[in-house]
Short mmCIF file of C-alpha atoms and ligand atoms in Angstrom, two decimals:
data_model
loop_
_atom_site.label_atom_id
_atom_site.label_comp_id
_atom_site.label_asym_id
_atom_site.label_seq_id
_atom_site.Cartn_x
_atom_site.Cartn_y
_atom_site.Cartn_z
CA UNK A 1 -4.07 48.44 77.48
CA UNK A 2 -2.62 50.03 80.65
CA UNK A 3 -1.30 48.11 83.52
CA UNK A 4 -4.48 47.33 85.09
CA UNK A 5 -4.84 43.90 87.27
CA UNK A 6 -4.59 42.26 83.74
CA UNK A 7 -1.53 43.38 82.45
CA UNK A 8 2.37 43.05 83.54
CA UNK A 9 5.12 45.77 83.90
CA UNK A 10 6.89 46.83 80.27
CA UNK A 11 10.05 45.01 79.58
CA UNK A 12 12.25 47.89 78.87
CA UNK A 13 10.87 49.24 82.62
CA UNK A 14 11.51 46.26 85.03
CA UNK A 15 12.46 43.14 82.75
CA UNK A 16 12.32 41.09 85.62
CA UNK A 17 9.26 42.25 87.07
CA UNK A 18 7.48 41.63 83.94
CA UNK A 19 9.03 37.67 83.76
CA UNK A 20 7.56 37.29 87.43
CA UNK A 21 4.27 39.00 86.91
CA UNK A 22 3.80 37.10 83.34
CA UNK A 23 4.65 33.36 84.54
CA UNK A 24 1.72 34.06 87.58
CA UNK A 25 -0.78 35.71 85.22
CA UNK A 26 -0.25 33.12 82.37
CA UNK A 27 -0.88 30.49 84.93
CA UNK A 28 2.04 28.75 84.05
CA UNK A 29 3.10 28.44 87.86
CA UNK A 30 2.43 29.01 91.30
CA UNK A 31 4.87 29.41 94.49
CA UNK A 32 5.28 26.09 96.39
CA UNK A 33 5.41 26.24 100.29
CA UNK A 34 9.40 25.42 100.74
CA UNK A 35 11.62 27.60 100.01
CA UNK A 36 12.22 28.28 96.14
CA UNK A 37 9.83 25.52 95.35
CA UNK A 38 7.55 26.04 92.52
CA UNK A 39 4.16 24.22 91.40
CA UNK A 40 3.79 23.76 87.59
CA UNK A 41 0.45 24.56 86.70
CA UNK A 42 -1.55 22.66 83.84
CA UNK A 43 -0.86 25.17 81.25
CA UNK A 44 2.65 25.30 82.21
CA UNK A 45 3.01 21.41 82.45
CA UNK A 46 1.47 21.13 78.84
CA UNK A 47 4.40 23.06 77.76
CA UNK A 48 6.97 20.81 79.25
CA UNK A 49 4.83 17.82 78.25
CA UNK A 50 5.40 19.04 74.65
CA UNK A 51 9.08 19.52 75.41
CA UNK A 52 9.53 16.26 76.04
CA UNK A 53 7.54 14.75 73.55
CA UNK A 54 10.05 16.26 71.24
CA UNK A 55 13.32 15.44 73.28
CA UNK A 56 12.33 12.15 73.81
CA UNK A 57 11.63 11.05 70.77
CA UNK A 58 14.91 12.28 69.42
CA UNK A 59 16.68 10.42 72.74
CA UNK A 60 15.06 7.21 71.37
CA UNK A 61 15.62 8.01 67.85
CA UNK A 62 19.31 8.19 68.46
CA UNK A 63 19.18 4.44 70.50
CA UNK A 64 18.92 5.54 74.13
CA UNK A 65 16.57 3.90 76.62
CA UNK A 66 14.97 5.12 79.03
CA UNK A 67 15.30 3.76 82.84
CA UNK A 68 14.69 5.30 86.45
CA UNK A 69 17.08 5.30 89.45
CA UNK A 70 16.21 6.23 93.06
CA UNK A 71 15.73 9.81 94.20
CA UNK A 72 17.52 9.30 97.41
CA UNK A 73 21.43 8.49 97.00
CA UNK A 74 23.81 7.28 100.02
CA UNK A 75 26.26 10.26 100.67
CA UNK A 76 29.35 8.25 100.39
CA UNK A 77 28.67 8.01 96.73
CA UNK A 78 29.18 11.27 96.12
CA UNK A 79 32.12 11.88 98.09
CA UNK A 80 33.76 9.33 95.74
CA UNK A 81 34.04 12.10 93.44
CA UNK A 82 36.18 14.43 94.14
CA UNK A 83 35.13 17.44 91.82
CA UNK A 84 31.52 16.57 91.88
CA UNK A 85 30.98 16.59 95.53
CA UNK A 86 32.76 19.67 96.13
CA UNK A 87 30.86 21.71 93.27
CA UNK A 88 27.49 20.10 94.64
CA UNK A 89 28.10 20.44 98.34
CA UNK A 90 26.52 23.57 98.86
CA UNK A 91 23.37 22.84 96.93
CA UNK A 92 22.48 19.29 98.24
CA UNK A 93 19.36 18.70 100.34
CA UNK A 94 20.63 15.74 102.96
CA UNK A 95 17.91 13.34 104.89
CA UNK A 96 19.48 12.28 108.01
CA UNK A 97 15.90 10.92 109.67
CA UNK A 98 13.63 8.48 108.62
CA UNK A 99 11.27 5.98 109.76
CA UNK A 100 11.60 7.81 113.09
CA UNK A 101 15.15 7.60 113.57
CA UNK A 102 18.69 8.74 112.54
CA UNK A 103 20.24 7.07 109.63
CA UNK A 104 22.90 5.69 110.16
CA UNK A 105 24.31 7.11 106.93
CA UNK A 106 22.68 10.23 105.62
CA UNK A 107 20.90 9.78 102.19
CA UNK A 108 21.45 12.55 99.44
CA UNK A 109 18.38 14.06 97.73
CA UNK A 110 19.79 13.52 93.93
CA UNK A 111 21.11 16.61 92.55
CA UNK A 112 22.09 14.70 89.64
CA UNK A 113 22.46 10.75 89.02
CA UNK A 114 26.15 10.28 87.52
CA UNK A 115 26.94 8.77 91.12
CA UNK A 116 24.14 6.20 91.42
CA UNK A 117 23.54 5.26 87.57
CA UNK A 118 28.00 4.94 87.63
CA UNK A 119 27.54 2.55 90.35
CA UNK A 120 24.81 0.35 88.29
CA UNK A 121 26.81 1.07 85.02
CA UNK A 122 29.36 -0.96 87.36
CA UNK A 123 27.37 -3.94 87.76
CA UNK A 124 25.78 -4.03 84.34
CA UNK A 125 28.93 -3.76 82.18
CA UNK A 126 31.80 -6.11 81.94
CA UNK A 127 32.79 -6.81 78.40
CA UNK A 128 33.31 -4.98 75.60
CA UNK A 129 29.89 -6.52 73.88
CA UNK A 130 28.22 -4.34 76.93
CA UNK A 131 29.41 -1.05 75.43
CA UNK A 132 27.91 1.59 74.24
CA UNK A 133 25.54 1.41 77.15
CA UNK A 134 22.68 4.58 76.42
CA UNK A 135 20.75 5.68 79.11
CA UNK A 136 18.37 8.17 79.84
CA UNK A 137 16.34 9.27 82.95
CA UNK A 138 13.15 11.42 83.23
CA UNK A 139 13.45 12.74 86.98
CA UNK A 140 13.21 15.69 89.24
CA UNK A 141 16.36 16.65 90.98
CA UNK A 142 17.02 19.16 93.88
CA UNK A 143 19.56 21.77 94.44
CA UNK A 144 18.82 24.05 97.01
CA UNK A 145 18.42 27.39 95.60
CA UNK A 146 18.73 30.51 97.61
CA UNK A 147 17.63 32.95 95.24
CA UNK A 148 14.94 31.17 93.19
CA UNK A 149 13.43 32.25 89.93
CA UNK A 150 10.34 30.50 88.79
CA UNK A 151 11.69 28.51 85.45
CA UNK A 152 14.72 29.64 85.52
CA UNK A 153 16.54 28.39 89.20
CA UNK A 154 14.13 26.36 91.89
CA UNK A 155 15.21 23.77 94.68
CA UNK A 156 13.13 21.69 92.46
CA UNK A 157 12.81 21.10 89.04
CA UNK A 158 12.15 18.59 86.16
CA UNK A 159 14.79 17.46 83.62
CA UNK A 160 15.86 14.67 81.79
CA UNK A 161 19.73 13.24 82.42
CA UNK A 162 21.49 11.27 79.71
CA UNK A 163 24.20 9.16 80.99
CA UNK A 164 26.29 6.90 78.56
CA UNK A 165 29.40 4.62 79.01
CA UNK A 166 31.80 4.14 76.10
CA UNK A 167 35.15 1.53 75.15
CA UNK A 168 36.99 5.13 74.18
CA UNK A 169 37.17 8.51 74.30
CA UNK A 170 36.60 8.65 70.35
CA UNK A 171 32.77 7.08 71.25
CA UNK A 172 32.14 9.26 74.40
CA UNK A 173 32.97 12.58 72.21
CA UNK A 174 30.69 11.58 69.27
CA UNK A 175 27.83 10.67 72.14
CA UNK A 176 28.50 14.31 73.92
CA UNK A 177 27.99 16.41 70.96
CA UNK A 178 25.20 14.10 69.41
CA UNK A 179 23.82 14.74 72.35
CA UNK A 180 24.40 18.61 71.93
CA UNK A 181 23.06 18.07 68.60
CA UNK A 182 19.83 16.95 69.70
CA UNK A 183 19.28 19.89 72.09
CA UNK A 184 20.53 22.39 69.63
CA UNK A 185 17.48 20.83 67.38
CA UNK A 186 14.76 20.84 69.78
CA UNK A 187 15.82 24.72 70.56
CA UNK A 188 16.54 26.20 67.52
CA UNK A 189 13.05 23.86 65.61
CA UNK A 190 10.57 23.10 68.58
CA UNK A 191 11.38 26.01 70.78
CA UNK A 192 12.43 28.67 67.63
CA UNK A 193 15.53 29.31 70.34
CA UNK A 194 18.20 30.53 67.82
CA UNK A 195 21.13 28.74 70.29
CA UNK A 196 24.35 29.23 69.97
CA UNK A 197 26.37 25.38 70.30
CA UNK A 198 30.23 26.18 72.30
CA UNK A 199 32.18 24.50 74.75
CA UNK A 200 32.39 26.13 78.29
CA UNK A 201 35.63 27.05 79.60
CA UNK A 202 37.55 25.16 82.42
CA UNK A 203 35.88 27.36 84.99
CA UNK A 204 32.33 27.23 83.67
CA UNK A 205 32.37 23.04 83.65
CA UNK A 206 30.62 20.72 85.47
CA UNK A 207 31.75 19.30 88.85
CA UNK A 208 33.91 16.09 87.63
CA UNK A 209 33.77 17.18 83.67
CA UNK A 210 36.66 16.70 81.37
CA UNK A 211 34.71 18.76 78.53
CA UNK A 212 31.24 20.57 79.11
CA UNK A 213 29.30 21.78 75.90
CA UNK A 214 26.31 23.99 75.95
CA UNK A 215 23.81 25.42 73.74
CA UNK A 216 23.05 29.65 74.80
CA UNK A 217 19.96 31.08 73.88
CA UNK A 218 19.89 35.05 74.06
CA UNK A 219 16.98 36.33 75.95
CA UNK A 220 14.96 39.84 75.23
CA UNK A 221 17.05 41.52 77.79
CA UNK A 222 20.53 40.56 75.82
CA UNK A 223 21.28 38.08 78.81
CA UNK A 224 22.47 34.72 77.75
CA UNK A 225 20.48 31.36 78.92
CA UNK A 226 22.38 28.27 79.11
CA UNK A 227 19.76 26.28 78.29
CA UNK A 228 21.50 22.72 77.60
CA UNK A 229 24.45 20.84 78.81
CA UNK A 230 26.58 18.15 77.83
CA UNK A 231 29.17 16.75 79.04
CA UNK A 232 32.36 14.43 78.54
CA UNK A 233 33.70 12.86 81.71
CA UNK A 234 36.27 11.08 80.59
CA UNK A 235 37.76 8.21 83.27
CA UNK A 236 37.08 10.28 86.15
CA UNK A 237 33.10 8.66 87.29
CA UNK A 238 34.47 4.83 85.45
CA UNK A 239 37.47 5.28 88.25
CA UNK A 240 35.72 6.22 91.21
CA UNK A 241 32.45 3.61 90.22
CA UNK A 242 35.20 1.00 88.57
CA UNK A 243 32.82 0.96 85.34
CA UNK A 244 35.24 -1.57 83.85
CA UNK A 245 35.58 -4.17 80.28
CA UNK A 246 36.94 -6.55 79.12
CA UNK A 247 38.36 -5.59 75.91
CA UNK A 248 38.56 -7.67 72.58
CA UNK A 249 42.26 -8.09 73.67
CA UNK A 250 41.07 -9.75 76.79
CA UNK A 251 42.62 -6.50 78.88
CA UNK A 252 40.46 -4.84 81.60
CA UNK A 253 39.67 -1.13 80.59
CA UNK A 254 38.45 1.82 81.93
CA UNK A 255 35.37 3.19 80.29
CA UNK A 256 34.66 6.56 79.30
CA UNK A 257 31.14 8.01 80.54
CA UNK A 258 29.17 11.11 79.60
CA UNK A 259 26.16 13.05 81.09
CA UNK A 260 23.76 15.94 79.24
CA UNK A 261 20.57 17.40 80.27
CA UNK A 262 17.50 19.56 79.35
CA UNK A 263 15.06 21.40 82.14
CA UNK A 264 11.97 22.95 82.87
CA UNK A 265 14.50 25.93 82.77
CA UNK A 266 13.62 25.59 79.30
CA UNK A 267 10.38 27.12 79.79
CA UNK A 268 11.72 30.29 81.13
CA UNK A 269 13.89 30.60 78.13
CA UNK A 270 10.91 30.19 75.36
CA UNK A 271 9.04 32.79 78.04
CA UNK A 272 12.16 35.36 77.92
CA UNK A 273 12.58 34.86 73.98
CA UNK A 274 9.76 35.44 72.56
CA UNK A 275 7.19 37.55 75.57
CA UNK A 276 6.34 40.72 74.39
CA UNK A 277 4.33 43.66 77.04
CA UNK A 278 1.12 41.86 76.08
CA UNK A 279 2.79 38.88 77.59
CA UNK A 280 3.57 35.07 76.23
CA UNK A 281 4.60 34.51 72.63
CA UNK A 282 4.43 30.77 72.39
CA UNK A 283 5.91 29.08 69.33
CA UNK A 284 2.99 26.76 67.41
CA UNK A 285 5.12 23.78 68.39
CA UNK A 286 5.27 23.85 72.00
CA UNK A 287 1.26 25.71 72.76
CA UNK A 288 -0.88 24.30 75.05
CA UNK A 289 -3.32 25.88 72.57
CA UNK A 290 -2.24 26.79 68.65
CA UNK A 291 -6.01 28.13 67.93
CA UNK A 292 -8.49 29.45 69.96
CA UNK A 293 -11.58 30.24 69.22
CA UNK A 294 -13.79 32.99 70.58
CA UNK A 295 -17.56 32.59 70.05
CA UNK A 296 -19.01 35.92 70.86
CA UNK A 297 -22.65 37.14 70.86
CA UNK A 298 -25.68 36.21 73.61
CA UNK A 299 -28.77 34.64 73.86
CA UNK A 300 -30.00 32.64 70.56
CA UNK A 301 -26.75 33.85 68.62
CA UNK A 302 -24.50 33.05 71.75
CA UNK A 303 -25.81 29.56 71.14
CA UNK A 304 -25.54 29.40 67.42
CA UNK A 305 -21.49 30.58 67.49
CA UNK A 306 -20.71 28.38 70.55
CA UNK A 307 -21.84 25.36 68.24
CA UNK A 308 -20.38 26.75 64.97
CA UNK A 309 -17.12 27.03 67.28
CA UNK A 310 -17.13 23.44 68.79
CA UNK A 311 -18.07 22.38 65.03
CA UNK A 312 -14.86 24.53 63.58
CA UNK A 313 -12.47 22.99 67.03
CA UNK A 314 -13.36 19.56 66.29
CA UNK A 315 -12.44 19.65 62.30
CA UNK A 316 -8.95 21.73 63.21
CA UNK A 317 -8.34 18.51 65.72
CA UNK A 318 -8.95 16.84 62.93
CA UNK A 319 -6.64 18.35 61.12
CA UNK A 320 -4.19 17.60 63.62
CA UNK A 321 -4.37 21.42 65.19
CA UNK A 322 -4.33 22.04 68.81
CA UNK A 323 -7.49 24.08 69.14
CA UNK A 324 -9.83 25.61 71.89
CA UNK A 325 -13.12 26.96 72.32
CA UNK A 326 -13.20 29.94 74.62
CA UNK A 327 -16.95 29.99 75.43
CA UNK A 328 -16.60 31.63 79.00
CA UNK A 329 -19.69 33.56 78.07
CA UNK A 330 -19.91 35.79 81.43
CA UNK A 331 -16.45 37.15 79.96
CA UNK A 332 -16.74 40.25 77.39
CA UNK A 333 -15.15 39.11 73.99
CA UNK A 334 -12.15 41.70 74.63
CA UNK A 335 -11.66 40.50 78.27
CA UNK A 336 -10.99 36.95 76.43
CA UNK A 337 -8.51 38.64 73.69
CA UNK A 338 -6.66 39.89 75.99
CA UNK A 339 -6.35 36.81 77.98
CA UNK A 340 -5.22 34.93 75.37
CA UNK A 341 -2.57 37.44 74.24
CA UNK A 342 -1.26 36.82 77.54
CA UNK A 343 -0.99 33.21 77.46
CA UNK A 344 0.55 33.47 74.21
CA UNK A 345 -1.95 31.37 71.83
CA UNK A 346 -0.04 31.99 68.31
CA UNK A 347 -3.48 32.60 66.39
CA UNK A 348 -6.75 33.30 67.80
CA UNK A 349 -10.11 32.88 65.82
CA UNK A 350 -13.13 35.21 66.56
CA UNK A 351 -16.17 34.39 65.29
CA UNK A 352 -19.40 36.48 66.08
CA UNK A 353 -23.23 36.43 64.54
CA UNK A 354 -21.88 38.37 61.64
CA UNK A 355 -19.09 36.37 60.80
CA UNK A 356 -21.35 33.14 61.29
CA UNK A 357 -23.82 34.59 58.48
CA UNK A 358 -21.05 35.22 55.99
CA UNK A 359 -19.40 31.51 56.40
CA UNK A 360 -16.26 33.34 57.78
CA UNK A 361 -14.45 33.92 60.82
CA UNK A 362 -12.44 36.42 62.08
CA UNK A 363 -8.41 35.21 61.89
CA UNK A 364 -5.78 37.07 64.71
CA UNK A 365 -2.16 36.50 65.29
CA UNK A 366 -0.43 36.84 68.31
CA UNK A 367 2.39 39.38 66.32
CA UNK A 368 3.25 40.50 63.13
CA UNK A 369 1.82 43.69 61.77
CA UNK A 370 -1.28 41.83 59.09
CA UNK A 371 -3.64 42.67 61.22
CA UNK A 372 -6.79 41.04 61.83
CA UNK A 373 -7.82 38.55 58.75
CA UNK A 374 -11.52 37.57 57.52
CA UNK A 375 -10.99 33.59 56.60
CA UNK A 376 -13.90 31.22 55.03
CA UNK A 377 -15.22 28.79 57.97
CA UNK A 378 -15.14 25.70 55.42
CA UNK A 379 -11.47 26.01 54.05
CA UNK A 380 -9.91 27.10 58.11
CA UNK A 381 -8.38 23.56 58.81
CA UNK A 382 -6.51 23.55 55.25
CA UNK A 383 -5.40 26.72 56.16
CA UNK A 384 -4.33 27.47 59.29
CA UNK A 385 -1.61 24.59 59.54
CA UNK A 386 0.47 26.56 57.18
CA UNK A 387 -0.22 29.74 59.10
CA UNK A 388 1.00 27.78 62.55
CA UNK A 389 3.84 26.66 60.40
CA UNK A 390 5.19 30.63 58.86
CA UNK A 391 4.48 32.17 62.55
CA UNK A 392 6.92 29.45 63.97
CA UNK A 393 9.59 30.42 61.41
CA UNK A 394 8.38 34.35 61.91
CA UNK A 395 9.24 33.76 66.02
CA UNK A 396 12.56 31.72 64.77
CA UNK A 397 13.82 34.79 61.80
CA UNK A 398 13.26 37.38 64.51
CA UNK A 399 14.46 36.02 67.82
CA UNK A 400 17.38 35.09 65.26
CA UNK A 401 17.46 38.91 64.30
CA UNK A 402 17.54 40.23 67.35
CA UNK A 403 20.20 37.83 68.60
CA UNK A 404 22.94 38.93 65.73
CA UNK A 405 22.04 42.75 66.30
CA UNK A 406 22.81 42.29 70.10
CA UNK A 407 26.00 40.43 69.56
CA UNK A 408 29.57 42.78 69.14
CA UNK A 409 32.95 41.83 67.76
CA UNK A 410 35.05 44.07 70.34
CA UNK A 411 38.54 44.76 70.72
CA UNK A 412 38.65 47.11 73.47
CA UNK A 413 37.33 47.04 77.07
CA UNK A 414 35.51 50.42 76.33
CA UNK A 415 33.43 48.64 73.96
CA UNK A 416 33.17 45.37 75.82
CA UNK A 417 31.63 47.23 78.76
CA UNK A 418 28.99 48.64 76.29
CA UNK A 419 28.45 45.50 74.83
CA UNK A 420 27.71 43.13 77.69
CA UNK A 421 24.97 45.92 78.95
CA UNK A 422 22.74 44.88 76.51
CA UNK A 423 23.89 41.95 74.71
CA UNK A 424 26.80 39.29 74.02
CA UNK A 425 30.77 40.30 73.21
CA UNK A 426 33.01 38.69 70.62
CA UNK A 427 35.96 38.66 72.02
CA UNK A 428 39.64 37.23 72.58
CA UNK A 429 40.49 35.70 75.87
CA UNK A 430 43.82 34.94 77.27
CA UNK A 431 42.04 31.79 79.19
CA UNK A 432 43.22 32.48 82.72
CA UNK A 433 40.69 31.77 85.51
CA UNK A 434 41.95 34.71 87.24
CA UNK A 435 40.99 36.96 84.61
CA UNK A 436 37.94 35.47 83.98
CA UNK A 437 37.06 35.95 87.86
CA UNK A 438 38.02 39.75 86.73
CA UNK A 439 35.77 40.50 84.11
CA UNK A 440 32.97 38.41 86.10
CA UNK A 441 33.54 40.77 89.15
CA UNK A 442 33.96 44.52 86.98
CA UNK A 443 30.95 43.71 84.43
CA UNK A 444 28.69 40.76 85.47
CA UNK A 445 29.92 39.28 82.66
CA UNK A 446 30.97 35.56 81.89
CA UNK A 447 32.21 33.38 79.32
CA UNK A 448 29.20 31.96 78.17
CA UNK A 449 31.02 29.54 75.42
CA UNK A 450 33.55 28.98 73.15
CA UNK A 451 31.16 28.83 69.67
CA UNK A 452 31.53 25.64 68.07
CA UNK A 453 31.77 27.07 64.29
CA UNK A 454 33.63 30.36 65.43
CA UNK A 455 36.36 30.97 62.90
CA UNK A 456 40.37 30.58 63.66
CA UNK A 457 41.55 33.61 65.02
CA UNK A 458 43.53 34.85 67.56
CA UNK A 459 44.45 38.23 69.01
CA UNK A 460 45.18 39.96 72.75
CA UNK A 461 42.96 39.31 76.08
CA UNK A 462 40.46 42.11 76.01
CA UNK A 463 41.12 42.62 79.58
CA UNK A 464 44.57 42.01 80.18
CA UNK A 465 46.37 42.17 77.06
CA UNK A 466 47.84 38.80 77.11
CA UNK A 467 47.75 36.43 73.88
CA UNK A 468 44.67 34.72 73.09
CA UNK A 469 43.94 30.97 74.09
CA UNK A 470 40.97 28.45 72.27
CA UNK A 471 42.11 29.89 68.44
CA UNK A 472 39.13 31.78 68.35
CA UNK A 473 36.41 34.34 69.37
CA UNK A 474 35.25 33.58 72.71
CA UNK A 475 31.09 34.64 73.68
CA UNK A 476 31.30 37.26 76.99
CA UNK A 477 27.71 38.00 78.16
CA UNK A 478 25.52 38.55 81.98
CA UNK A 479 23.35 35.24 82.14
CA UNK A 480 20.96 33.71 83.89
ZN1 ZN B 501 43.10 37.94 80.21
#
């Protein structure tokens, strides 16, 4: 198919054109009137629906609760922080009217809720029998964005915000990276995301983080996604809230408070993972659609294989399959193929006069080189849930392939340079913000983590020589 009205731009021509073009066409979202806004369209917001179907069930799993705090935040509370407020200064969206006239203090737009949920955490914890306290919000925040990418950075977007309070920093650590755990999961088995778990260095860390951990996806392009934080706060929220106990010992302690979150950035990293030039790849466990069915013929026939089709829908739902009938009749069938191979359904199901006649219908999978597939109508819900299952661990196996090809162990900057133009470097860091700053400004490049399961090693800075810091391999990539 050329690039008619229908289509998007190749990847390997304008990678970004094609993620703009494709998120429209899908009708995953639309452009909303302010500035870097965006409106999540149904098919979009089934996909983040899904998402959090599968985070929050883990959140709960793991004894969190789930809570909601107001959107607008007095701005004293953040100033209270010194760290935070400076990193979120330039991003925050400030009311200073309402009710027809000027506050008397200006109200924050939440950017984030460690400020408002520490000053609760205050007022709800006082004894050691308090502690752990698990929270979790479901919440849009805003952070004004001056050059917004649908997905991927808008003034606006969805997320959820963990936010925990321990007795010690032995409890807040095990909370951070359970948390990391759980994101890692819903990546690397919901989202077939092969992410790669690290810890971000001191300059990549949250405003008013002691530790920051992230999971980094790698998209088609070879750019990293951060695509999950979590972080370990240590004292610094418990002193400027006073989130105090009462310990066993009957002394009044400080606790120790962590934070982690998951977006609708999300989307835009299943989009940039999997898309191919026909457009979406969706993994079975996160489409709006897993089957769709295409009755084709007109008339009498058109009739006969829009029934056959609802019939065939109804026992996949049965079968606990997300399926669809694509009966837009005034469509040709290839018109509807093609649609669908942009939106990404995993398998589509055609099923014409012919195939009606025979008891079959006509099997099609969004990749992988089988080609098309006749199937018996009777025995299609038995089937296809093992298809839906091997075409999730396909997208997983290959987005996993593609990820280790694209990633270097470098020594020299010669190589470096050639490896962060099309993928992720290996390589030993001395550490110093300065240099870090260096290689950001020469290459586009940034320290996208320190890998959790990297092996001890140590060498000499690949930019300025000097000995290595963390004790291992640190990941250097361009990111979103
Ligand atoms: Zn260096």
């Amino acid at each position: 198919m050329g690039r008619d009205e229908r289509g998007v731009t190749p990847q390997h021509e304008d990678f970004s054109a094609w993620y703009n073009e494709l998120v429209a066409k899908a009708q995953l979202v639309d452009r909303g009137p302010a500035k870097g806004t965006m409106v999540i369209r149904p098919y979009g917001y089934r996909l983040w629906e899904l998402i959090q179907d599968e985070l929050d069930r883990r959140i709960k799993d793991t004894g969190h609760e789930n809570a909601y705090f107001p959107l607008l935040i007095p701005e004293s509370y953040l100033q209270r922080e010194a760290d935070h407020v400076e990193g979120f200064s330039p991003e925050l969206a400030v009311v200073t009217h309402a009710g027809g006239k000027e506050l008397e203090e200006p109200l924050i737009v939440r950017p984030t809720s460690e400020t408002i949920i520490g000053e609760m955490m205050a007022k709800w914890v006082s004894s050691h029998r308090d502690l752990p306290l698990l929270l979790n919000q479901w919440a849009n925040v805003v952070r004004w964005e001056l050059r917004p990418r649908m997905f991927l950075r808008t003034t606006e977007f969805l997320w959820q915000e963990g936010h925990t309070a321990h007795a010690d920093e032995a409890d807040a650590m095990r909370e951070t990276m359970l948390a990391l755990d759980l994101y890692t999961e819903v990546a690397r088995d919901v989202a077939a995301i092969p992410v790669v778990p690290g810890e971000k260095t001191a300059g990549e860390r949250f405003a008013g983080a002691v530790r920051t951990f992230t999971i980094e996806g790698m998209m088609r392009d070879g750019k990293a996604l951060q695509a999950g934080t979590s972080h370990y706060m240590g004292n610094n929220f418990a002193k400027a809230f006073d989130i105090q106990y009462t310990s066993e010992a009957g002394q009044l302690e400080l606790c120790h408070t962590t934070s982690w979150g998951m977006s609708t950035r999300m989307i835009g990293g299943v989009i940039m993972t999997h898309g191919d030039d026909k457009g979406l790849v969706l993994p079975p466990r996160l489409a709006p659609y897993q089957v769709v069915i295409v009755p084709i013929g007109r008339g009498v026939q058109g009739a006969q294989t829009s029934a056959a089709a609802r019939e065939l829908a109804g026992r996949l739902k049965a079968a606990g399959v997300r399926a669809h009938v694509d009966d837009r009749a005034q469509l040709s069938p290839g018109f509807r193929f093609h649609d669908w191979e942009l939106r990404g359904a995993p398998v589509r199901l055609e099923l014409g006069p012919r195939e009606l006649e025979s008891g079959t219908v006509m099997m099609a999978k969004r990749l992988g080189d089988e080609g098309k597939q006749n199937i018996p109508l009777s025995s299609a819900p038995e089937l296809l849930p093992g298809v839906l299952e091997n075409f999730q661990a396909f997208l997983l196996h290959r987005a996993t392939e593609f990820r280790d090809a694209h990633t270097v162990r470098v020594e020299s900057w010669d190589s470096f340079t050639e490896a962060v133009a099309s993928g992720w470097a290996l390589v030993f860091h001395c550490g110093k913000a300065a240099c870090e700053a260096d290689i950001k400004a020469k290459v586009a490049a940034t320290p996208r983590c320190i890998p959790l399961d990297g092996a001890p090693e140590t060498g000499r800075c690949v930019l300025c020589g000097d000995a290595s810091d963390y004790g291992k391999r640190v990941i250097f990539g361009r990111a979103y």
